[in-house]
Coordinates of C-alpha atoms in Angstrom, one line a residue:
Chain B
M275 CA -0.4 0.1 0.4
L276 CA 2.7 2.0 1.1
E277 CA 4.9 0.9 -2.2
A278 CA 2.1 2.0 -4.5
L279 CA 1.4 5.6 -2.7
D280 CA 5.7 6.4 -3.4
L281 CA 5.2 5.1 -6.7
Q282 CA 2.1 7.9 -6.8
F283 CA 4.1 10.2 -5.3
T284 CA 7.1 9.6 -7.9
I285 CA 4.6 9.2 -10.8
L286 CA 3.3 12.7 -10.1
L287 CA 6.4 14.4 -9.6
L288 CA 8.2 13.4 -12.4
S289 CA 4.6 14.3 -15.0
N290 CA 5.0 17.8 -13.2
G291 CA 8.3 18.2 -13.9
V292 CA 7.7 17.5 -17.8
M293 CA 5.0 20.0 -17.8
I294 CA 6.3 22.7 -15.9
G295 CA 9.6 22.3 -17.2
L296 CA 8.0 22.7 -21.0
M297 CA 6.8 26.4 -20.0
Y298 CA 10.7 26.6 -19.3
S299 CA 11.6 26.1 -22.1
L300 CA 9.4 28.7 -23.6
I301 CA 10.9 31.4 -22.0
A302 CA 14.6 29.5 -22.2
L303 CA 13.7 30.3 -25.8
G304 CA 13.6 34.1 -25.4
F305 CA 16.6 33.9 -24.5
V306 CA 17.5 30.8 -27.2
L307 CA 16.7 32.9 -30.0
V308 CA 18.3 36.5 -29.1
Y309 CA 22.2 34.1 -28.3
K310 CA 21.3 32.9 -31.5
A311 CA 20.8 35.3 -33.9
T312 CA 22.6 38.4 -32.3
D313 CA 25.2 36.9 -30.1
A314 CA 23.5 39.2 -26.9
V315 CA 22.4 37.8 -24.1
N316 CA 19.0 38.4 -22.4
F317 CA 19.5 39.4 -18.3
A318 CA 16.6 40.8 -18.3
Q319 CA 14.0 37.5 -19.9
G320 CA 12.5 37.4 -16.6
E321 CA 11.2 41.0 -16.9
F322 CA 10.4 40.6 -20.2
V323 CA 7.8 38.0 -19.3
M324 CA 6.9 40.3 -16.4
I325 CA 5.8 43.3 -18.2
A326 CA 4.1 41.2 -20.7
G327 CA 1.9 39.5 -17.8
F328 CA 1.7 43.0 -16.6
V329 CA 0.0 44.1 -19.5
A330 CA -2.5 41.2 -20.4
V331 CA -3.8 41.7 -17.1
G332 CA -3.7 45.5 -17.2
A333 CA -5.5 45.4 -20.5
L334 CA -7.8 42.9 -19.1
T335 CA -8.5 44.0 -15.6
V336 CA -7.7 48.5 -16.1
A337 CA -8.8 48.5 -19.1
G338 CA -12.0 46.2 -19.7
I339 CA -10.2 44.6 -22.9
P340 CA -11.9 40.8 -23.9
L341 CA -9.5 37.7 -22.9
W342 CA -8.1 37.3 -26.5
L343 CA -7.4 40.9 -27.4
S344 CA -5.7 41.5 -23.7
I345 CA -3.3 38.7 -25.6
L346 CA -3.8 40.4 -28.5
A347 CA -2.0 43.9 -26.4
A348 CA 0.4 42.0 -24.8
L349 CA 1.8 40.2 -28.1
V350 CA 2.1 43.4 -29.6
A351 CA 3.6 45.3 -26.7
M352 CA 5.7 42.8 -26.5
V353 CA 6.9 42.8 -30.1
G354 CA 7.0 46.7 -30.6
F355 CA 9.7 46.8 -26.4
G356 CA 11.4 44.3 -28.2
F357 CA 12.3 46.7 -31.7
A358 CA 12.3 50.1 -29.7
L359 CA 14.7 48.2 -27.3
E360 CA 17.4 47.2 -30.1
R361 CA 17.1 50.3 -31.6
V362 CA 17.5 52.7 -28.7
M363 CA 19.7 50.4 -25.9
L364 CA 21.3 47.4 -28.4
R365 CA 22.3 48.3 -31.4
K366 CA 24.3 50.9 -29.7
L367 CA 26.6 48.1 -28.0
I368 CA 27.5 46.6 -30.5
G369 CA 31.7 45.5 -30.5
R370 CA 31.8 46.0 -26.9
P371 CA 32.9 43.4 -24.9
I372 CA 30.7 40.7 -23.0
I373 CA 30.1 42.6 -19.9
A374 CA 28.8 45.7 -21.4
V375 CA 25.9 43.3 -22.6
V376 CA 25.3 41.7 -19.8
M377 CA 25.6 44.9 -17.7
A378 CA 23.4 46.9 -20.2
T379 CA 20.4 44.0 -19.7
I380 CA 20.7 43.8 -15.7
G381 CA 20.3 47.3 -15.9
L382 CA 17.3 47.0 -18.0
A383 CA 16.2 44.5 -15.3
A384 CA 16.6 46.9 -12.9
I385 CA 14.4 49.6 -14.6
L386 CA 11.8 47.6 -15.7
R387 CA 11.1 46.1 -11.7
G388 CA 11.3 49.4 -10.7
L389 CA 8.3 50.3 -12.6
G390 CA 6.3 47.0 -11.2
P391 CA 5.0 49.6 -8.5
F392 CA 4.2 52.4 -10.7
G393 CA 2.1 50.6 -12.7
I394 CA -1.2 50.8 -13.2
F395 CA -2.9 48.1 -10.2
Q396 CA -1.4 47.8 -6.8
G397 CA -0.3 44.5 -6.0
T398 CA -1.2 40.9 -6.8
R399 CA -4.3 40.5 -10.0
P400 CA -4.9 37.5 -11.7
L401 CA -5.1 36.3 -14.6
P402 CA -8.0 33.9 -15.4
L403 CA -8.0 32.1 -18.7
P404 CA -11.2 30.4 -19.9
L405 CA -9.8 26.5 -18.5
R406 CA -11.2 24.6 -15.9
D407 CA -9.8 24.6 -12.0
E408 CA -9.9 20.1 -12.0
P409 CA -7.3 18.7 -13.3
F410 CA -7.4 16.3 -15.9
I411 CA -6.7 12.7 -14.2
L412 CA -5.3 10.1 -17.2
G413 CA -4.6 6.9 -14.7
P414 CA -2.3 7.7 -12.0
L415 CA -1.7 11.4 -13.3
F416 CA -3.0 14.3 -12.6
I417 CA -2.7 17.3 -15.1
P418 CA -3.9 20.6 -14.0
P419 CA -5.4 22.8 -17.6
I420 CA -3.3 25.4 -17.4
Q421 CA -0.1 23.7 -17.1
L422 CA -1.7 21.1 -20.0
L423 CA -2.2 24.1 -22.3
G424 CA 1.6 25.9 -21.4
G425 CA 3.0 22.3 -22.5
I426 CA 2.0 22.3 -25.6
V427 CA 1.7 25.8 -26.3
S428 CA 5.8 25.8 -25.6
L429 CA 5.5 22.6 -28.0
V430 CA 4.2 24.6 -30.5
F431 CA 6.9 27.6 -30.8
L432 CA 9.8 25.5 -29.9
A433 CA 9.5 23.0 -33.1
G434 CA 8.1 27.1 -35.0
F435 CA 10.9 28.4 -34.3
G436 CA 13.1 25.4 -35.2
Y437 CA 11.8 24.9 -38.4
F438 CA 11.9 29.0 -38.4
F439 CA 15.8 28.5 -38.3
L440 CA 15.9 25.5 -40.9
K441 CA 13.8 25.9 -43.8
S442 CA 12.8 29.7 -44.1
R443 CA 14.5 31.8 -46.0
K444 CA 14.4 34.2 -42.7
G445 CA 16.0 32.0 -40.6
V446 CA 18.4 31.4 -42.6
A447 CA 19.5 34.9 -42.8
M448 CA 19.5 34.5 -38.8
R449 CA 22.3 32.2 -38.9
A450 CA 23.9 34.2 -41.2
V451 CA 24.3 36.6 -39.1
A452 CA 24.9 34.9 -35.9
D453 CA 27.4 33.2 -37.8
N454 CA 29.7 35.6 -38.5
Q455 CA 28.5 39.8 -39.1
Q456 CA 30.3 41.1 -42.2
V457 CA 30.5 37.7 -44.2
A458 CA 26.3 38.4 -44.0
M459 CA 26.3 42.1 -44.8
A460 CA 28.5 41.7 -47.9
M461 CA 26.2 38.5 -49.0
G462 CA 24.0 41.8 -48.4
I463 CA 21.5 41.0 -46.1
D464 CA 20.8 44.0 -43.5
V465 CA 21.6 42.7 -40.4
E466 CA 20.2 45.3 -38.1
R467 CA 16.7 44.4 -38.9
Y468 CA 17.3 41.1 -37.9
F469 CA 18.6 41.9 -35.0
G470 CA 15.1 43.4 -34.7
L471 CA 13.3 41.4 -35.9
A472 CA 15.1 38.7 -32.9
W473 CA 14.8 41.0 -30.3
A474 CA 11.2 41.1 -31.4
M475 CA 10.8 37.4 -31.9
T476 CA 11.8 37.7 -28.4
G477 CA 8.7 39.9 -27.2
V478 CA 6.4 37.4 -29.1
V479 CA 7.7 34.0 -27.0
S480 CA 7.7 36.3 -23.2
A481 CA 4.4 37.8 -23.9
L482 CA 2.7 33.9 -24.4
G483 CA 5.2 32.7 -21.7
G484 CA 3.6 36.5 -19.1
V485 CA 0.1 34.7 -19.8
L486 CA 0.3 31.2 -18.9
W487 CA 2.9 32.2 -16.4
G488 CA 0.6 35.1 -14.8
N489 CA -2.4 32.7 -14.8
M490 CA 0.0 29.8 -12.7
L491 CA 1.2 32.4 -10.7
G492 CA -1.2 35.6 -10.6
V493 CA 0.8 38.9 -11.9
D494 CA 3.5 40.9 -10.1
V495 CA 6.9 41.8 -9.2
N496 CA 7.6 38.3 -8.4
L497 CA 6.9 37.0 -12.0
A498 CA 10.4 38.0 -12.4
L499 CA 11.3 35.5 -10.7
V500 CA 10.3 32.8 -12.8
G501 CA 13.5 34.6 -15.6
F502 CA 16.5 33.1 -12.8
K503 CA 15.1 29.6 -14.2
V504 CA 16.1 30.4 -17.8
F505 CA 20.2 30.2 -16.9
P506 CA 20.1 26.3 -15.9
V507 CA 17.6 25.6 -18.8
V508 CA 20.3 27.5 -21.1
I509 CA 23.2 26.5 -20.3
L510 CA 22.6 23.3 -19.3
G511 CA 20.8 22.4 -23.0
G512 CA 23.5 25.1 -24.8
L513 CA 23.3 28.7 -25.7
D514 CA 22.2 28.3 -29.5
S515 CA 20.6 25.1 -29.5
I516 CA 16.6 25.4 -29.7
P517 CA 16.1 21.5 -28.6
G518 CA 18.3 22.1 -26.1
A519 CA 15.9 24.7 -24.7
I520 CA 13.1 21.9 -23.9
I521 CA 16.1 19.4 -23.0
G522 CA 17.1 21.8 -20.0
G523 CA 13.6 22.6 -19.8
L524 CA 13.4 19.3 -19.0
I525 CA 16.0 18.9 -17.1
V526 CA 15.1 21.6 -14.6
G527 CA 11.4 20.5 -14.1
L528 CA 12.3 17.0 -13.7
V529 CA 15.1 18.0 -10.4
E530 CA 13.5 20.8 -9.9
N531 CA 10.5 18.6 -8.8
L532 CA 12.4 15.3 -8.3
A533 CA 14.2 17.5 -5.4
A534 CA 11.2 19.6 -3.9
G535 CA 9.6 16.2 -3.1
Y536 CA 13.1 14.2 -1.5
I537 CA 15.4 16.8 -0.2
D538 CA 12.9 19.2 1.3
P539 CA 11.4 16.8 3.5
Y540 CA 15.0 16.6 5.6
V541 CA 15.8 21.0 4.6
G542 CA 13.1 22.7 5.6
G543 CA 12.4 23.9 2.0
G544 CA 13.6 25.9 -0.6
T545 CA 15.2 23.2 -3.1
K546 CA 13.3 23.8 -6.3
D547 CA 15.6 27.2 -6.7
F548 CA 18.7 25.5 -5.1
A549 CA 19.5 22.6 -7.5
P550 CA 19.1 23.5 -10.8
Y551 CA 22.1 25.7 -9.8
V552 CA 24.0 23.6 -8.6
L553 CA 22.8 20.8 -12.0
M554 CA 24.4 23.9 -13.8
I555 CA 27.5 24.6 -11.9
L556 CA 28.1 21.1 -12.2
A557 CA 28.2 21.2 -16.4
L558 CA 29.9 24.2 -16.4
M559 CA 32.0 22.6 -15.9
I560 CA 32.1 19.6 -17.3
R561 CA 30.3 20.4 -20.4
P562 CA 29.9 24.6 -20.5
Y563 CA 28.5 24.6 -23.9
G564 CA 25.6 22.2 -23.2
I565 CA 24.0 18.9 -24.3
F566 CA 23.2 20.8 -27.7
G567 CA 24.8 23.8 -28.1
K568 CA 27.5 24.8 -30.8
R569 CA 31.1 23.4 -29.2
I570 CA 32.9 26.9 -30.0
I571 CA 32.7 28.8 -27.2
E572 CA 36.1 31.1 -25.0
R573 CA 37.8 29.2 -23.7
V574 CA 40.9 31.1 -21.4
Chain H
M5 CA 58.1 55.2 -9.7
A6 CA 57.4 58.3 -7.5
L7 CA 54.0 57.7 -5.6
Y8 CA 53.2 61.8 -6.2
P9 CA 53.1 62.6 -10.1
L10 CA 53.6 66.4 -9.1
P11 CA 53.6 68.5 -6.3
I12 CA 50.3 69.8 -5.8
A13 CA 49.0 65.8 -5.6
K14 CA 50.6 65.8 -2.9
Y15 CA 49.4 69.3 -0.9
T16 CA 45.6 67.8 -2.4
V17 CA 46.2 64.7 -0.5
A18 CA 47.0 66.5 2.6
A19 CA 44.1 68.6 2.0
L20 CA 41.9 65.3 2.2
G21 CA 43.0 63.8 4.7
V22 CA 42.3 67.4 6.6
L23 CA 39.3 67.7 5.7
F24 CA 38.1 63.5 6.3
F25 CA 39.8 62.7 9.5
L26 CA 39.2 66.9 10.8
V27 CA 37.0 69.2 9.6
L28 CA 34.6 66.1 8.3
P29 CA 33.8 64.4 11.8
L30 CA 34.1 67.1 14.0
S31 CA 32.1 69.5 12.3
L32 CA 29.5 67.9 11.3
H33 CA 26.0 66.2 12.6
E34 CA 25.5 62.8 13.8
Y35 CA 23.1 62.1 11.3
Y36 CA 25.4 62.6 8.4
L37 CA 28.6 61.1 9.8
S38 CA 26.4 57.7 9.1
I39 CA 25.6 58.8 6.3
A40 CA 29.4 59.1 5.7
N41 CA 30.0 55.4 6.8
L42 CA 27.8 53.8 5.3
V43 CA 30.2 55.6 2.1
W44 CA 32.8 54.6 3.8
I45 CA 32.2 50.7 3.8
S46 CA 30.9 50.5 0.4
I47 CA 34.6 52.2 -1.0
I48 CA 35.6 49.2 0.0
G49 CA 33.2 46.3 -1.3
A50 CA 34.1 49.2 -4.8
L51 CA 37.3 48.4 -4.4
G52 CA 37.2 45.2 -4.4
L53 CA 35.0 44.5 -7.1
N54 CA 36.8 47.0 -9.3
I55 CA 40.2 44.6 -8.9
L56 CA 37.8 41.9 -9.9
V57 CA 36.1 43.1 -13.1
G58 CA 37.3 46.7 -14.1
Y59 CA 41.3 45.2 -13.7
T60 CA 41.2 41.9 -14.1
G61 CA 38.6 41.8 -16.8
Q62 CA 36.8 39.0 -15.2
V63 CA 33.0 39.1 -14.5
S64 CA 31.2 38.4 -11.0
I65 CA 27.3 39.0 -9.9
G66 CA 28.6 37.0 -6.5
H67 CA 30.1 40.2 -4.9
G68 CA 27.1 40.1 -2.4
A69 CA 27.5 36.5 -1.1
F70 CA 31.2 37.5 -0.5
M71 CA 30.5 39.8 1.7
S72 CA 28.1 37.3 3.8
V73 CA 30.8 35.2 4.3
G74 CA 32.9 37.4 5.3
A75 CA 29.9 38.3 7.8
Y76 CA 28.8 34.9 9.0
T77 CA 32.4 34.3 9.3
A78 CA 33.5 37.6 11.4
A79 CA 30.2 36.8 13.8
N80 CA 30.1 33.1 14.4
F81 CA 33.3 33.6 15.8
A82 CA 32.7 37.0 17.5
T83 CA 29.8 35.1 19.5
R84 CA 30.8 31.7 19.4
L85 CA 34.8 32.5 20.9
D86 CA 34.6 35.7 22.0
F87 CA 37.8 36.7 19.1
P88 CA 38.2 40.2 19.4
W89 CA 37.6 42.3 15.8
P90 CA 40.6 42.1 14.6
V91 CA 41.0 38.7 13.8
N92 CA 37.2 38.1 12.9
L93 CA 37.7 40.9 9.9
L94 CA 41.2 38.8 8.9
L95 CA 39.1 35.2 9.1
G96 CA 36.5 37.1 7.8
G97 CA 38.2 38.3 5.2
L98 CA 40.6 35.1 4.4
M99 CA 37.3 32.9 4.8
A100 CA 36.3 34.8 2.9
A101 CA 39.0 35.1 -0.1
A102 CA 39.0 30.9 0.0
I103 CA 35.4 30.8 -1.6
G104 CA 35.9 33.2 -3.7
A105 CA 39.1 31.4 -5.5
I106 CA 36.7 28.4 -5.3
V107 CA 33.7 30.1 -7.0
G108 CA 36.0 32.0 -10.3
I109 CA 37.5 28.0 -10.4
P110 CA 35.2 27.8 -13.5
S111 CA 37.3 30.9 -14.9
L112 CA 39.8 29.0 -16.1
R113 CA 38.1 26.9 -18.0
I114 CA 35.0 30.2 -19.3
K115 CA 34.2 33.6 -19.5
G116 CA 32.3 36.2 -20.1
L117 CA 29.0 35.1 -20.1
Y118 CA 29.5 32.0 -19.5
L119 CA 31.3 33.5 -16.3
A120 CA 28.9 36.1 -14.9
I121 CA 26.0 32.5 -15.4
A122 CA 28.2 31.2 -13.1
T123 CA 29.0 33.6 -10.1
L124 CA 25.7 33.8 -10.0
A125 CA 24.8 30.8 -9.4
G126 CA 27.3 31.2 -6.8
Q127 CA 25.4 33.5 -5.7
L128 CA 22.1 32.1 -5.3
I129 CA 23.9 28.5 -3.7
I130 CA 25.7 31.1 -0.9
E131 CA 22.6 32.6 0.2
W132 CA 20.6 29.7 0.7
T133 CA 23.5 27.4 1.5
I134 CA 24.1 30.3 4.4
N135 CA 19.8 30.8 5.1
H136 CA 19.4 26.8 5.4
V137 CA 22.2 25.7 7.6
T138 CA 21.7 26.9 11.6
F139 CA 25.5 26.0 12.0
I140 CA 26.2 28.7 10.3
S141 CA 23.3 31.7 9.7
G142 CA 23.0 30.6 14.4
G143 CA 18.9 29.6 13.7
V144 CA 16.8 32.6 14.4
Q145 CA 15.9 34.7 11.3
A146 CA 19.4 33.8 10.1
S147 CA 21.0 36.8 12.0
I148 CA 23.4 36.7 14.4
E149 CA 24.5 39.6 16.8
V150 CA 27.8 40.6 17.3
P151 CA 29.3 43.4 20.6
R152 CA 30.8 46.3 19.4
P153 CA 34.2 46.1 18.4
Q154 CA 36.6 47.2 20.6
L155 CA 39.7 49.2 21.2
G156 CA 41.9 49.3 23.9
T157 CA 39.0 49.8 27.0
V158 CA 37.0 51.7 24.9
V159 CA 34.2 50.4 22.8
L160 CA 33.3 52.3 20.1
N161 CA 29.4 53.4 20.1
T162 CA 28.3 56.2 18.2
H163 CA 28.3 57.1 14.5
R164 CA 31.5 59.0 15.3
E165 CA 33.7 57.2 17.0
M166 CA 32.4 54.7 14.2
Y167 CA 33.6 56.8 11.5
F168 CA 36.8 56.9 12.6
F169 CA 36.9 53.3 12.8
L170 CA 35.9 52.9 9.1
L171 CA 37.9 55.5 7.2
F172 CA 40.7 53.9 8.4
F173 CA 40.3 50.9 6.5
V174 CA 39.2 53.2 3.4
V175 CA 42.7 54.3 3.5
V176 CA 44.6 50.6 3.9
A177 CA 42.4 49.8 1.4
I178 CA 42.8 53.0 -1.4
V179 CA 47.1 52.9 -0.5
G180 CA 46.4 49.0 -0.8
T181 CA 44.9 48.9 -4.4
M182 CA 46.7 51.4 -5.6
N183 CA 49.9 50.1 -4.6
L184 CA 48.5 46.2 -5.8
M185 CA 48.3 47.2 -9.7
R186 CA 51.7 49.0 -9.6
S187 CA 52.8 45.9 -8.7
R188 CA 54.1 42.5 -10.4
V189 CA 50.9 40.9 -9.8
G190 CA 48.6 44.1 -10.5
R191 CA 50.3 44.6 -14.1
A192 CA 49.3 40.5 -14.5
F193 CA 45.7 41.7 -13.8
V194 CA 45.7 44.4 -16.6
A195 CA 47.2 42.2 -19.1
I196 CA 45.0 38.7 -18.4
R197 CA 42.2 41.9 -19.1
D198 CA 44.0 43.2 -22.5
Q199 CA 44.9 40.3 -24.1
D200 CA 45.4 36.9 -22.0
I201 CA 47.1 34.7 -25.1
A202 CA 49.6 37.3 -25.3
A203 CA 50.0 37.3 -21.5
E204 CA 50.3 33.5 -20.7
I205 CA 53.1 34.0 -23.9
I206 CA 54.9 36.5 -21.3
G207 CA 54.8 34.5 -18.9
I208 CA 52.1 34.8 -16.8
N209 CA 50.7 32.3 -15.3
I210 CA 46.7 32.6 -15.5
F211 CA 45.7 30.2 -14.0
R212 CA 47.5 31.2 -10.2
Y213 CA 46.0 35.7 -11.6
K214 CA 43.1 34.5 -12.3
L215 CA 42.4 32.7 -8.8
L216 CA 44.2 35.4 -7.0
A217 CA 42.2 38.2 -8.6
F218 CA 39.4 36.7 -7.9
A219 CA 40.5 35.7 -4.1
I220 CA 41.8 39.3 -3.9
S221 CA 38.3 41.0 -4.9
S222 CA 36.3 38.3 -2.2
F223 CA 38.8 39.6 0.1
Y224 CA 38.3 42.8 0.1
A225 CA 34.7 41.8 -0.4
G226 CA 34.7 39.9 3.2
V227 CA 35.9 42.6 4.5
T228 CA 33.6 45.4 3.2
G229 CA 31.1 42.5 4.9
V230 CA 32.8 41.9 8.5
L231 CA 32.3 45.8 8.1
Y232 CA 29.0 46.1 7.6
T233 CA 27.9 43.5 10.7
Y234 CA 30.9 45.5 13.0
Y235 CA 28.3 49.0 11.9
F236 CA 24.6 47.6 12.0
G237 CA 26.0 45.2 15.2
I238 CA 24.6 42.3 13.4
A239 CA 24.8 40.1 10.8
N240 CA 22.1 39.3 8.3
Y241 CA 21.9 37.3 5.5
E242 CA 19.2 40.1 4.3
Q243 CA 22.4 42.3 3.6
F244 CA 24.0 41.0 1.3
Q245 CA 21.4 39.6 -1.3
I246 CA 22.1 39.6 -5.0
G247 CA 20.5 43.3 -5.5
V248 CA 23.6 44.2 -3.0
S249 CA 25.8 42.5 -5.7
I250 CA 24.3 44.6 -8.3
D251 CA 24.6 47.8 -6.8
Y252 CA 28.3 47.6 -6.2
L253 CA 27.8 46.2 -9.6
A254 CA 26.7 49.8 -11.2
M255 CA 28.6 51.0 -8.7
I256 CA 31.6 50.6 -10.9
I257 CA 30.4 50.9 -14.2
I258 CA 28.8 54.5 -13.2
G259 CA 32.0 55.3 -11.4
G260 CA 34.5 53.9 -13.9
L261 CA 35.7 51.1 -15.1
G262 CA 39.7 49.7 -13.7
S263 CA 40.3 53.1 -11.9
V264 CA 40.5 54.0 -7.9
L265 CA 38.9 57.5 -8.5
G266 CA 36.7 55.5 -10.1
S267 CA 35.2 53.7 -7.5
I268 CA 35.3 55.6 -5.0
F269 CA 33.3 57.5 -7.0
G270 CA 30.6 55.1 -7.7
A271 CA 30.8 53.9 -3.8
A272 CA 29.5 57.3 -2.9
F273 CA 27.7 58.1 -5.7
V274 CA 25.4 55.0 -5.7
T275 CA 25.4 55.6 -1.8
L276 CA 24.1 58.4 -1.3
L277 CA 21.7 58.9 -4.8
P278 CA 18.4 57.1 -2.0
I279 CA 19.1 60.0 0.6
G280 CA 18.7 62.5 -2.4
I281 CA 15.2 60.6 -4.0
R282 CA 14.4 60.6 -0.7
Y283 CA 14.9 64.2 -0.6
G284 CA 13.3 64.5 -3.5
M285 CA 10.4 62.7 -2.8
E286 CA 10.0 64.3 0.6
A287 CA 10.0 67.7 -0.9
V288 CA 7.5 66.7 -3.4
S289 CA 5.6 64.2 -1.1
G290 CA 2.4 66.5 0.3
V291 CA 1.7 67.5 -3.6
L292 CA 2.2 64.5 -6.3
F293 CA 1.9 61.6 -3.1
S294 CA 0.6 60.6 0.0
E295 CA 3.2 59.8 2.6
A296 CA 2.3 56.1 2.6
T297 CA 2.6 56.3 -1.1
V298 CA 6.8 57.6 -1.2
H299 CA 7.9 54.5 1.5
N300 CA 6.8 52.9 -0.5
L301 CA 8.0 54.3 -4.2
I302 CA 11.7 55.4 -2.7
P303 CA 13.2 51.6 -3.6
A304 CA 10.8 51.3 -6.9
L305 CA 12.8 54.6 -8.2
R306 CA 15.9 54.0 -7.0
L307 CA 15.9 49.9 -8.4
T308 CA 14.4 52.2 -11.9
L309 CA 17.5 54.8 -11.6
F310 CA 20.7 53.1 -11.1
G311 CA 18.9 50.8 -14.0
A312 CA 18.7 54.1 -15.8
L313 CA 22.2 54.8 -14.8
I314 CA 24.0 51.8 -15.8
I315 CA 21.9 51.6 -19.3
V316 CA 23.6 56.1 -19.5
F317 CA 26.2 55.4 -18.8
L318 CA 27.3 51.7 -20.7
V319 CA 26.1 53.2 -24.0
L320 CA 27.1 57.6 -23.9
E321 CA 30.3 57.3 -21.2
P322 CA 31.9 54.1 -20.6
E323 CA 35.0 54.9 -17.7
G324 CA 31.9 56.6 -16.5
L325 CA 32.4 59.4 -13.3
N326 CA 36.2 59.0 -13.5
R327 CA 36.3 60.4 -17.2
L328 CA 34.1 62.9 -16.5
W329 CA 35.9 64.7 -13.6
R330 CA 39.6 63.8 -15.5
N331 CA 37.8 65.9 -18.1
I332 CA 36.9 69.0 -16.0
R333 CA 40.5 68.5 -14.3
S334 CA 42.1 68.8 -17.9
Y335 CA 39.7 71.7 -19.0
F336 CA 40.5 73.7 -16.0
R337 CA 44.0 72.8 -16.1
V338 CA 44.3 75.4 -19.0
W339 CA 42.2 77.9 -18.2
P340 CA 41.1 80.0 -19.6
F341 CA 42.8 78.9 -22.8
A342 CA 41.4 76.5 -23.9
Y343 CA 43.9 75.1 -25.8

């Protein structure tokens, strides 16, 4: 009897880990897209998700716009934000040392988080989606509908962007830009336009992440903390790899759920945020380019 | 090389010494001295971070965690073994240096972005460990009270007494950093920053010097943490969270990477900014917001301004306040003849 319960507990942790992991992958995808195309890193990914959530909830509850229009508003706002950010800030930092871009996005994160309390509403607001509350029960599995939706949206977008980079003309051009900016320019590719496009694509992914995570956690400044999960995901999977984002997300989701289930009782909580980082440190020491990342890493 | 390039530098240093050691502490109100004390402590931390980031070119987002290592080491030695503060200060610094060198190990294989992420992980892991291991954190709300520092039989209680106590360490840290940078070690750091492969070819052991940079920087951070602990009388991990690491990065970027004077400017600027914001907000608060709102908005406004300043300085003036200061100085050096 006890063993059956144990088994069910484990299965529950695993299924939950897979679903949450896929939702991490979605946010990590935003990071990967920018890194892949522009070699820039975005330490403000979590804040992108946060403001997308703010826009969606603000449109829904404060302005009273219907849900689908609110989500559309978040998408449009984030795309515009991505373009504007590239134009105003990141273009000026091209060719500067990596620490400049890292610090600039950290600064951006500080701005966005600081602006939170100045927003259109105070406190935490729910972002209701037309989903039922009871979980789907499939044998031993309990899957909350939001997680199922999140997993499906993540997979669709990961596959979509994967196809985009592999096959479409724009995607190929973007890879060329990432590979070598000067050669890409010589081939007649408008490098700056593709930089803007990459940031706009990150905006799209962040908007969806903001809606999904906003529904799960409620929308307030703490939504940005999701961004801390991005780093283990992308390091494990490989910074420039879309399949890597999926695998990394799954690993992080599983590890943190198993750690929370089996280690938390002994140390008194908090392992969820801690275990992925330990794993990441190990990955950095053994295989810093990740599972799928390209092997050219700046070595010392 | 002479310590002072020009005679005027000697007089300036003497004048500044008189100002900070005599005029200010004896004329200012305790409240202003308490602000000055915060500036002094942060100068030491900023100098340490600048050695690592500005001079050696290694990114670190874990400075706050190294401070907490120093703080808790000192607090534990002070309460469990009743060690006097000079010993605790040294032990705190050394423990932070050891932990810093361990966190720095990834820098031997990776750099740039990967190193930034690795130090971020170091920050989060150290934070978590201190918070969850009761042997380190003392259990109750992860904070440990320490006795006031003593000089001989005098217990340092007031802000005025702490002012001199802290200023002494600031002077030691400034002179120490300047001398470090003129030594073989300091030049090796700069060589690694400018071109690591070339540095290795001219015979610099990159392995040793990178770890040394992490260790020295963390030693400064540890000392900063110990001083915070003694200044507030309590070691608390909330004073050393990731936001603090970012504050210190903001200090050296706003002040100027790779410059001692820049660290001082940056530390003073970043420490004084929230106080300035509070005065500004209180001046207009009656008109625009209620008092409670102002209280809530100040931290947010501070965060936003920091972020904006980091970006503005990165985009427009990468060499920071130090460069602005040099521009002003060279303008007045030949004034009124512009050329």
